[in-house]
Each structure stands twice: as structure tokens, then as C-alpha cells.
Amino acid sequence: MRTTTPHAPHSPNRRSPRARWTRLGSAAVATAALVLAGLGGITGQANAAQNQTTAPTPTLTPAKSASSKVTWTRACATPAKGRMACKALRVTGGTTAFQKTEAKTTADSVTPKAADASTPSGYGPSDLQDAYGLTSAAASAGSGRTIAIVDAYDDPNAEADLAKYRSNYGLSACTTANGCFKKVGQTGSTTSLPAADSGWAEEISLDLDMASATCPNCNILLVEAKSSSMTDLGTAVNQAVTLGAKAVSNSYGGSESSSDASYDTSYFKHPGVAITVSAGDSGYGAEYPAASQYVTAVGGTALSSDSSSRGWTEKVWSTSSTEGTGSGCSAYDTKPSWQTDTGCAKRAIADVSAVADPATGVSVYDSYGVTAGWYTFGGTSASAPIIAGVYALAGTPSTTSYPAKFPYSSAGTASLNDVTSGTNGTCAATSSYLCTATSGYDGPTGWGTPQGLTAFTG
């Protein structure tokens, strides 16, 4: 178990006061804003319509990274065969890394714990910007650029919940009225939207909030597929590109198949567009579309503050052999030319990474199908939109480029935080880097996490 250490009082890396705005005033603000286990996602109309299986009563799993008492559940039901699963993990109890640090910073005698949804209990925008060297860019860059969020089914409260998040953290309004926010179905219609689903609505809230956290000046386009099939989600990706997005986040995944090469060409081959995809939350093993040669596969870390010059430390997110960031070697997808590792003849996962451990999770505001309020989320569903935001901050990619290549050009430089500890499962000794962090490239975290924008520009 990692114990976090607060920054020195005068450290230049100390988190800005914005991170603590919502925690001033009383001992109550040091308590968790996590959801009680009984508030599990309600299976929406779309699940029944699309033959998805109903979510079972969640089995809460203790996390081992920040607190052995942190528990969480998957937001989305187990999908029917051939469908994609969202990767959002909602914390249901325990004390997060953020809460521990806040309690130390405020010298609060009250032990934070899961209590209600009245106040944030995970990392906010200033934390993420500080951890990844984005503070200056987030304040000055991104205007006029669009991040697209692609998910399945409708979140009726998406815009209202986004407004709550942004207002709480002092971010400018992003609404339909001011042209910053737009929600469409996979055909591009603003009125013909898919059926609502509470599990995917949690995913949508997480994605919108993380895009806002890393690129608060960016416009946000939410494209909702009518089902969680790869065909419908892929159609939504194409629609996002058609509508002008140069950064497209996808927080879902499923089993690889022999159809993946066809999906690559039909949905993900968009030169000049940064397409990010969650690497998965089930530990070592490849998933699609993270395995696509045309996307940036995003792995997950456990992120904690410390007294280093950076002010933060990271390791591979892994709770058990079946719960943690995904990684591995594709069985079907061609290895892109910029990948040169020798232990995988085909596409290796991941490329880069960002925070994903629920025990070091991020704050999200959500209200559809759950008690309206603040929740803490993890999963590579958090890391994919974070990296999409970094690409958007970095500027419009060159028209013939595949932005998945950009971090490889900065490999081994100070533009990336090399993650060198942790493992997400067991793999062959000849290719152990695919499941174990090491200096340089490894499967669970790729080339590392952002330290500024240089590694995401090209």
C-alpha cells in the first residue's frame, strides 16, 4: 500500500488552491463523495433493446494501491457477445488517495470515508494538469479545437451534469447555447438520439469531465451510438471526424476478432486525427479497438502525490491478475511501422498511459440513474479522454499523420514520465515487458504519461 506525502509548503509543484475549492469550510468537506454500493447502475432501456445482459449485483473488489478499503463496481452491464463494454469503474466505498492527501493538508482529525455524494473525493482539473505538466497550456491553449467523445446510448443529463462539474472547478461554461457543447446521434442528428442507458451515462459523464479537466478551453462534441456494437460505435467515430473533431476519445473495448482489420479501415483510419482508446480494465490481455494500428492505445496508472520534484509518482494500475490496465500483443492487427519492440510480431498495447486506478481516481458529477452528485471513477475510461485532451491542447495534427506515432518520437525524453514499477499479470519470459513495467517501453504504460505537450505534437 502506498502512503501519499503532501507537497512541501513552498514547493513550486504544490497543487493549486483550485483543487481544494470544494473542500473548504468544515470537517465535513474532508469526507468522501463516493457512492454507496446500493446505488449501482440501473440497466437502461437500451440494454433490453439490444439484448445486453442485465448487470448482476456488483461484487465489490478491494483496491490495493491507495487504500485496501477502496471498493468499486463496473458502470456498465456485461454486454452480449459481439458488443463493446464501457470501461468506467465507479468507486463505492473507502478512502481515495485524494482524500488522504487532503486530510493531511488540512490536518483534519476526521478520517475520510464513503459517506454521500455531496462533495468531490477524487482528483480534479488542477491535480491532473499539475501531474501531467499541463497547467500553463490548459489556461492558454485549446480555443476553437474540438474533442469528440464517442459512447453508446444516450445520457439525457449530459449537458447539465457537465455544467455542474465545470462550475464547481471554476471552468468556463460549455453549453449548447454558447457553441462549446454539442450532442448528436451517430447520424449527426441533434434530435434523433438513441435510447438512454444509465450505465453508459456514467461513462459519458466521466469522459466529458476528463476532456474538460485537461483541455478546459476546447469545444466538446458528444456522439452517441445507437448500440454498443462495433459497427454503430465505429459509425459514431466516423461522424465525429466528419463534424470536424481532431481528437476523438473512445472508452470502450471488447474481444479481438478476425473482423478487426476490416474495422480498422472502415472506422479508425483517419490521418490527421488523434483517436484514443482505452486499453482495458481486466489486466493483461489485448482488446479491440485498442489493438487498432491507427489509434493511440491508452493504459492506466495509479497516481499519487509525493515530495519529488515532479510532485507525483505513478506505477502500473493493477488490483489482481484480472483487474487492472490492459496490455498485450494483438492476435490480428498489423504492427504499425513506428513500433519496434521485438516480443510482439503484431500490434503491441499500450502506447501511453494516464491515471486509471479507482483508488487514485478522479471526481465526476453524474445524475442519471443514480443519486445526483459527486462520484469517484477509475478505469482506462478515465485515461483515454485525458490523453485525448492532451492531443487537443497540443494542436491540430498534420493532415497525413497518424498521431499514435507522436509519443514514439519523444521516447525516452523528459516529455514523458517513464513508469517503471508494477505489473498487470503474467506473460511469457521472452516478452515480459508486455505485462511488467520497465525502463523505456512496456505494455501496461507504453512510453509513459504526459509531461507537457511535446510528445503529442506532430
Coordinates of C-alpha atoms in Angstrom, one line a residue:
M1 CA 0.0 0.0 0.0
R2 CA 1.4 3.4 -1.0
T3 CA 1.2 6.2 1.5
T4 CA 1.0 9.6 -0.1
T5 CA 3.1 12.5 1.1
P6 CA 1.8 16.1 0.7
H7 CA 3.9 18.6 -1.1
A8 CA 6.3 20.8 0.8
P9 CA 4.6 24.1 1.8
H10 CA 6.5 26.2 -0.7
S11 CA 7.1 23.6 -3.5
P12 CA 6.5 25.0 -7.0
N13 CA 4.7 21.7 -7.7
R14 CA 2.2 22.1 -5.0
R15 CA -1.3 21.7 -6.3
S16 CA -3.1 25.0 -6.9
P17 CA -5.8 26.2 -4.5
R18 CA -8.4 25.3 -7.2
A19 CA -8.0 21.7 -6.2
R20 CA -9.2 22.5 -2.8
W21 CA -12.0 25.0 -3.5
T22 CA -14.7 22.4 -2.9
R23 CA -13.2 21.2 0.4
L24 CA -13.1 24.5 2.4
G25 CA -15.3 25.4 5.4
S26 CA -15.8 22.4 7.7
A27 CA -14.6 18.9 8.7
A28 CA -17.4 17.5 6.6
V29 CA -15.6 18.6 3.4
A30 CA -12.8 16.1 4.1
T31 CA -15.2 13.2 3.9
A32 CA -15.6 11.1 0.7
A33 CA -18.0 11.8 -2.1
L34 CA -18.3 8.3 -3.1
V35 CA -21.4 6.3 -4.0
L36 CA -22.8 3.7 -1.6
A37 CA -22.8 0.2 -3.1
G38 CA -26.6 0.1 -3.3
L39 CA -26.7 2.8 -5.9
G40 CA -25.5 0.5 -8.7
G41 CA -26.2 1.5 -12.3
I42 CA -29.7 0.8 -13.5
T43 CA -30.0 -1.2 -16.7
G44 CA -31.4 1.2 -19.2
Q45 CA -34.0 0.7 -22.0
A46 CA -31.2 0.3 -24.5
N47 CA -29.8 -2.8 -22.7
A48 CA -33.0 -4.7 -23.2
A49 CA -33.4 -3.3 -26.7
Q50 CA -30.0 -4.5 -27.7
N51 CA -30.2 -7.9 -25.9
Q52 CA -27.5 -7.0 -23.4
T53 CA -27.4 -9.0 -20.2
T54 CA -28.6 -7.3 -17.1
A55 CA -25.9 -6.2 -14.7
P56 CA -25.5 -8.6 -11.8
T57 CA -25.4 -7.4 -8.2
P58 CA -21.9 -5.9 -8.1
T59 CA -19.1 -7.8 -6.4
L60 CA -17.0 -5.1 -4.8
T61 CA -13.3 -5.6 -5.1
P62 CA -10.8 -4.1 -2.7
A63 CA -8.1 -2.0 -4.4
K64 CA -4.5 -2.4 -3.2
S65 CA -2.8 0.7 -4.4
A66 CA -4.0 3.6 -2.4
S67 CA -6.3 2.0 0.2
S68 CA -7.2 -1.6 0.9
K69 CA -10.7 -0.4 1.7
V70 CA -11.5 1.2 -1.6
T71 CA -14.2 -0.7 -3.5
W72 CA -15.7 -0.1 -6.9
T73 CA -18.2 -1.6 -9.4
R74 CA -18.3 -1.5 -13.2
A75 CA -20.7 1.1 -14.5
C76 CA -21.9 -1.0 -17.5
A77 CA -23.6 -4.3 -17.7
T78 CA -21.8 -7.3 -19.2
P79 CA -22.6 -6.9 -22.9
A80 CA -23.9 -9.6 -25.2
K81 CA -21.5 -11.3 -27.5
G82 CA -20.1 -9.0 -30.2
R83 CA -20.8 -5.9 -28.2
M84 CA -18.4 -3.4 -26.6
A85 CA -18.2 -2.8 -22.8
C86 CA -17.6 0.6 -21.3
K87 CA -14.6 0.9 -19.1
A88 CA -15.8 3.2 -16.3
L89 CA -15.3 1.9 -12.7
R90 CA -17.3 3.7 -10.1
V91 CA -16.0 3.8 -6.5
T92 CA -18.5 2.7 -3.9
G93 CA -16.5 2.9 -0.7
G94 CA -13.2 3.6 1.1
T95 CA -10.7 6.4 1.2
T96 CA -9.1 7.6 -2.0
A97 CA -5.6 8.9 -2.5
F98 CA -7.0 12.4 -3.0
Q99 CA -8.9 12.2 0.4
K100 CA -5.8 11.1 2.2
T101 CA -3.8 13.9 0.9
E102 CA -6.5 16.4 1.6
A103 CA -6.8 15.2 5.2
K104 CA -3.1 15.6 5.7
T105 CA -3.0 19.1 4.1
T106 CA -5.9 20.3 6.3
A107 CA -4.7 18.5 9.4
D108 CA -8.3 17.2 9.7
S109 CA -8.8 14.8 12.5
V110 CA -11.8 13.3 10.7
T111 CA -11.0 10.1 8.8
P112 CA -12.4 10.5 5.2
K113 CA -14.8 7.7 4.3
A114 CA -17.5 6.9 1.9
A115 CA -20.5 8.9 3.0
D116 CA -22.6 10.7 0.4
A117 CA -22.3 12.3 -3.0
S118 CA -22.2 15.9 -1.8
T119 CA -18.6 16.8 -2.4
P120 CA -15.8 15.6 -4.7
S121 CA -13.4 12.9 -3.4
G122 CA -11.2 12.3 -6.4
Y123 CA -8.6 14.3 -8.4
G124 CA -9.9 17.5 -10.1
P125 CA -8.6 19.5 -13.1
S126 CA -5.8 21.3 -11.3
D127 CA -4.5 18.0 -9.9
L128 CA -4.4 16.4 -13.4
Q129 CA -3.0 19.4 -15.0
D130 CA -0.2 19.6 -12.4
A131 CA 0.6 15.9 -12.5
Y132 CA 1.0 15.9 -16.3
G133 CA 2.7 19.3 -16.8
L134 CA -0.4 20.9 -18.5
T135 CA -1.2 23.8 -16.2
S136 CA 0.1 26.6 -18.4
A137 CA -1.2 25.0 -21.7
A138 CA -4.7 24.4 -20.2
A139 CA -5.0 28.0 -19.3
S140 CA -4.0 29.4 -22.7
A141 CA -4.5 26.7 -25.4
G142 CA -7.4 24.8 -26.9
S143 CA -9.7 27.5 -28.0
G144 CA -11.5 26.6 -31.2
R145 CA -10.4 23.0 -31.1
T146 CA -12.9 20.1 -30.6
I147 CA -12.6 16.9 -28.6
A148 CA -15.2 14.3 -29.6
I149 CA -16.4 11.8 -27.1
V150 CA -17.8 8.6 -28.6
D151 CA -20.0 6.3 -26.4
A152 CA -23.1 4.1 -26.8
Y153 CA -26.7 5.1 -25.9
D154 CA -27.9 8.5 -24.6
D155 CA -27.2 10.4 -21.4
P156 CA -30.2 12.7 -21.1
N157 CA -28.4 14.8 -18.4
A158 CA -25.0 15.0 -20.1
E159 CA -25.0 18.8 -20.6
A160 CA -26.5 19.6 -17.2
D161 CA -24.0 17.3 -15.4
L162 CA -21.1 18.8 -17.3
A163 CA -22.2 22.2 -16.2
K164 CA -22.1 21.2 -12.6
Y165 CA -18.6 19.8 -13.0
R166 CA -17.2 22.8 -14.8
S167 CA -18.9 25.3 -12.4
N168 CA -17.5 23.6 -9.4
Y169 CA -14.0 23.7 -10.6
G170 CA -14.1 27.3 -12.0
L171 CA -14.0 26.3 -15.6
S172 CA -15.8 28.4 -18.2
A173 CA -19.3 27.3 -19.2
C174 CA -19.5 24.8 -22.1
T175 CA -23.1 24.7 -23.3
T176 CA -25.1 24.2 -26.5
A177 CA -26.2 27.9 -26.3
N178 CA -22.6 29.2 -26.4
G179 CA -21.5 26.8 -29.0
C180 CA -19.0 24.9 -26.8
F181 CA -21.0 21.7 -26.4
K182 CA -22.9 19.6 -28.9
K183 CA -24.6 16.3 -28.6
V184 CA -25.6 14.2 -31.6
G185 CA -26.5 10.7 -32.5
Q186 CA -24.4 8.6 -34.8
T187 CA -26.1 10.0 -37.9
G188 CA -25.2 13.6 -36.8
S189 CA -28.8 14.4 -35.7
T190 CA -29.3 16.5 -32.6
T191 CA -32.8 15.3 -32.2
S192 CA -32.7 11.6 -33.2
L193 CA -30.8 10.2 -30.3
P194 CA -30.5 6.6 -29.0
A195 CA -32.3 5.1 -26.0
A196 CA -31.0 6.2 -22.7
D197 CA -28.8 3.8 -20.5
S198 CA -27.7 4.7 -17.0
G199 CA -24.5 2.7 -17.1
W200 CA -23.3 4.3 -20.3
A201 CA -24.5 7.6 -18.9
E202 CA -21.9 7.2 -16.1
E203 CA -19.3 6.6 -18.8
I204 CA -20.4 9.7 -20.7
S205 CA -20.1 11.9 -17.6
L206 CA -16.6 10.6 -16.9
D207 CA -15.5 11.2 -20.4
L208 CA -16.9 14.7 -20.6
D209 CA -15.4 15.7 -17.3
M210 CA -11.9 14.4 -18.1
A211 CA -11.9 16.2 -21.5
S212 CA -12.9 19.3 -19.6
A213 CA -10.2 18.8 -17.0
T214 CA -7.3 18.5 -19.5
C215 CA -8.5 21.0 -22.1
P216 CA -11.0 23.4 -20.5
N217 CA -10.9 25.8 -23.5
C218 CA -11.8 23.1 -26.0
N219 CA -15.2 22.5 -27.5
I220 CA -16.8 19.2 -26.8
L221 CA -18.7 17.0 -29.2
L222 CA -20.6 14.0 -27.8
V223 CA -21.5 11.4 -30.4
E224 CA -23.9 8.7 -29.1
A225 CA -24.1 5.4 -31.0
K226 CA -27.4 3.6 -31.0
S227 CA -25.9 0.5 -29.6
S228 CA -22.6 -0.9 -28.3
S229 CA -21.9 -2.9 -31.4
M230 CA -18.6 -2.1 -33.1
T231 CA -20.5 -1.2 -36.3
D232 CA -22.5 1.5 -34.5
L233 CA -19.7 2.8 -32.4
G234 CA -17.4 2.9 -35.5
T235 CA -20.1 4.8 -37.4
A236 CA -20.1 7.3 -34.5
V237 CA -16.3 7.7 -34.8
N238 CA -16.7 8.5 -38.5
Q239 CA -19.4 11.0 -37.7
A240 CA -17.1 12.7 -35.1
V241 CA -14.4 13.1 -37.7
T242 CA -17.0 14.4 -40.3
L243 CA -18.1 17.0 -37.8
G244 CA -14.5 18.3 -37.5
A245 CA -13.1 16.8 -34.4
K246 CA -9.3 16.3 -34.4
A247 CA -9.2 14.4 -31.1
V248 CA -11.6 11.5 -30.6
S249 CA -11.9 9.6 -27.4
N250 CA -13.2 6.0 -27.1
S251 CA -13.6 4.5 -23.6
Y252 CA -14.8 1.0 -24.5
G253 CA -13.5 -2.3 -25.7
G254 CA -14.1 -6.0 -26.3
S255 CA -12.6 -9.2 -27.6
E256 CA -10.5 -9.2 -30.7
S257 CA -11.8 -10.9 -33.8
S258 CA -10.9 -11.7 -37.4
S259 CA -13.0 -8.7 -38.4
D260 CA -10.7 -6.2 -36.8
A261 CA -8.6 -5.4 -39.9
S262 CA -11.8 -4.5 -41.7
Y263 CA -13.0 -2.3 -38.7
D264 CA -9.6 -0.6 -38.8
T265 CA -10.1 0.5 -42.4
S266 CA -13.7 1.4 -42.0
Y267 CA -13.7 3.3 -38.8
F268 CA -10.2 4.2 -37.4
K269 CA -8.1 5.0 -40.4
H270 CA -8.3 8.8 -40.1
P271 CA -5.0 10.5 -40.8
G272 CA -4.7 13.9 -39.1
V273 CA -7.0 12.8 -36.3
A274 CA -5.8 11.7 -32.8
I275 CA -8.0 8.7 -31.8
T276 CA -7.5 7.5 -28.3
V277 CA -8.9 4.1 -27.0
S278 CA -9.0 2.6 -23.5
A279 CA -6.5 -0.4 -23.2
G280 CA -9.0 -2.3 -21.0
D281 CA -9.6 -2.9 -17.3
S282 CA -9.2 -6.7 -17.0
G283 CA -5.4 -7.0 -16.6
Y284 CA -3.0 -8.5 -19.1
G285 CA -4.7 -9.3 -22.5
A286 CA -5.3 -7.4 -25.7
E287 CA -8.7 -5.8 -26.6
Y288 CA -10.1 -4.1 -29.6
P289 CA -10.2 -1.3 -30.7
A290 CA -7.2 -0.6 -28.6
A291 CA -5.4 -3.1 -30.8
S292 CA -6.1 -1.0 -34.0
Q293 CA -2.9 0.1 -35.6
Y294 CA -4.4 3.6 -36.2
V295 CA -5.3 4.5 -32.6
T296 CA -3.4 5.6 -29.5
A297 CA -4.0 2.7 -27.0
V298 CA -4.0 4.3 -23.5
G299 CA -3.0 2.2 -20.5
G300 CA -3.6 3.1 -16.8
T301 CA -1.6 4.0 -13.8
A302 CA -2.0 4.6 -10.1
L303 CA -1.2 8.2 -9.4
S304 CA -0.2 9.6 -6.0
S305 CA 1.3 12.9 -4.8
D306 CA 4.7 12.8 -3.3
S307 CA 7.6 15.0 -2.3
S308 CA 9.6 14.6 -5.5
S309 CA 10.5 17.5 -7.8
R310 CA 7.6 16.4 -10.0
G311 CA 5.3 16.2 -7.0
W312 CA 3.7 12.9 -8.2
T313 CA 4.5 9.3 -8.6
E314 CA 3.0 6.6 -10.8
K315 CA 3.0 2.8 -11.1
V316 CA 1.1 0.3 -13.2
W317 CA -2.6 0.1 -12.1
S318 CA -3.3 -3.5 -11.0
T319 CA -5.5 -4.8 -8.4
S320 CA -5.3 -8.5 -9.3
S321 CA -4.5 -10.7 -12.3
T322 CA -7.9 -9.9 -13.7
E323 CA -8.4 -6.3 -12.7
G324 CA -6.0 -3.6 -13.9
T325 CA -4.9 -1.9 -17.0
G326 CA -5.0 -3.9 -20.2
S327 CA -1.9 -4.6 -22.3
G328 CA -0.6 -7.3 -24.6
C329 CA 0.0 -8.4 -28.2
S330 CA -2.7 -8.4 -30.8
A331 CA -3.6 -11.7 -32.4
Y332 CA -4.9 -10.0 -35.6
D333 CA -3.8 -6.4 -36.0
T334 CA -0.7 -5.4 -38.0
K335 CA 2.1 -3.8 -36.2
P336 CA 2.5 -0.2 -37.1
S337 CA 5.8 0.9 -38.6
W338 CA 6.7 3.1 -35.5
Q339 CA 6.5 0.1 -33.1
T340 CA 9.9 -1.7 -32.9
D341 CA 9.6 -3.9 -29.9
T342 CA 10.7 -7.5 -30.7
G343 CA 8.5 -9.6 -28.4
C344 CA 5.3 -9.0 -30.3
A345 CA 5.1 -9.6 -34.1
K346 CA 1.8 -7.7 -34.3
R347 CA 0.4 -4.6 -32.7
A348 CA 1.5 -4.1 -29.1
I349 CA -0.7 -2.4 -26.5
A350 CA -0.4 0.2 -25.0
D351 CA 1.3 3.4 -26.4
V352 CA 1.0 5.8 -23.5
S353 CA -0.9 6.0 -20.2
A354 CA -2.6 8.1 -17.5
V355 CA -4.3 7.7 -14.2
A356 CA -6.9 4.9 -14.1
D357 CA -6.7 3.2 -10.7
P358 CA -10.1 3.8 -8.9
A359 CA -8.2 4.1 -5.6
T360 CA -6.4 7.1 -7.1
G361 CA -9.4 8.1 -9.1
V362 CA -11.0 11.3 -10.5
S363 CA -14.0 13.3 -9.5
V364 CA -17.1 13.2 -11.7
Y365 CA -20.5 14.7 -11.5
D366 CA -23.4 12.4 -12.5
S367 CA -27.2 12.4 -12.0
Y368 CA -28.8 9.9 -14.5
G369 CA -29.9 6.7 -12.8
V370 CA -28.0 7.5 -9.6
T371 CA -28.4 10.0 -6.8
A372 CA -27.3 13.3 -8.3
G373 CA -23.9 14.3 -7.0
W374 CA -20.2 13.6 -6.9
Y375 CA -18.6 10.2 -7.7
T376 CA -15.1 9.0 -8.0
F377 CA -14.2 7.0 -11.1
G378 CA -11.3 5.0 -12.4
G379 CA -10.6 2.6 -15.2
T380 CA -8.9 3.3 -18.5
S381 CA -12.1 5.1 -19.3
A382 CA -10.5 7.9 -17.4
S383 CA -7.1 7.7 -19.1
A384 CA -8.4 7.7 -22.7
P385 CA -10.2 11.1 -22.6
I386 CA -7.3 12.6 -20.6
I387 CA -4.9 11.8 -23.4
A388 CA -7.4 13.0 -26.0
G389 CA -7.4 16.3 -24.1
V390 CA -3.6 16.4 -24.2
Y391 CA -3.6 15.9 -28.0
A392 CA -6.2 18.7 -28.4
L393 CA -4.0 21.0 -26.3
A394 CA -1.0 20.1 -28.4
G395 CA -2.7 21.4 -31.6
T396 CA -4.1 20.1 -34.9
P397 CA -2.1 17.1 -36.2
S398 CA -0.6 17.3 -39.6
T399 CA -3.0 16.1 -42.2
T400 CA -1.2 12.9 -43.3
S401 CA 0.0 11.9 -39.8
Y402 CA -1.2 9.1 -37.5
P403 CA -0.9 10.8 -34.1
A404 CA -0.4 7.4 -32.4
K405 CA 3.2 7.7 -33.7
F406 CA 3.9 11.0 -32.0
P407 CA 4.9 9.7 -28.5
Y408 CA 7.3 7.3 -30.1
S409 CA 9.2 10.2 -31.5
S410 CA 9.7 11.5 -27.9
A411 CA 10.5 8.1 -26.4
G412 CA 13.0 8.3 -23.6
T413 CA 12.8 12.1 -23.2
A414 CA 11.6 14.3 -20.4
S415 CA 8.4 14.8 -22.4
L416 CA 7.1 11.6 -21.0
N417 CA 7.1 10.3 -17.4
D418 CA 8.6 6.8 -17.6
V419 CA 6.6 4.4 -15.4
T420 CA 9.0 1.7 -14.2
S421 CA 7.2 -0.3 -11.5
G422 CA 4.2 -2.6 -11.3
T423 CA 2.7 -5.5 -13.3
N424 CA -0.7 -6.3 -14.6
G425 CA -0.5 -10.1 -15.0
T426 CA 1.7 -12.9 -16.2
C427 CA 3.2 -13.2 -19.7
A428 CA 6.0 -15.1 -21.4
A429 CA 9.5 -14.5 -20.1
T430 CA 10.7 -13.6 -23.6
S431 CA 8.2 -10.7 -23.7
S432 CA 7.8 -9.9 -20.1
Y433 CA 7.7 -6.2 -20.9
L434 CA 4.2 -6.7 -22.2
C435 CA 2.9 -7.2 -18.7
T436 CA 5.6 -5.7 -16.5
A437 CA 6.7 -2.0 -16.3
T438 CA 10.3 -1.4 -17.1
S439 CA 12.6 1.5 -18.2
G440 CA 11.5 2.5 -21.6
Y441 CA 8.7 0.9 -23.5
D442 CA 6.3 -1.6 -21.7
G443 CA 2.8 -2.9 -22.4
P444 CA 0.9 -1.6 -19.3
T445 CA 2.0 2.0 -19.6
G446 CA 3.6 2.3 -23.1
W447 CA 6.2 5.0 -23.2
G448 CA 4.8 6.6 -20.0
T449 CA 2.5 9.5 -19.1
P450 CA 2.5 13.1 -20.4
Q451 CA 4.9 15.7 -19.1
G452 CA 3.7 18.7 -21.2
L453 CA 2.7 18.6 -24.9
T454 CA 5.8 17.8 -26.8
A455 CA 5.2 14.1 -27.1
F456 CA 1.7 14.7 -28.5
T457 CA 2.6 17.1 -31.3
G458 CA 3.3 16.3 -34.9

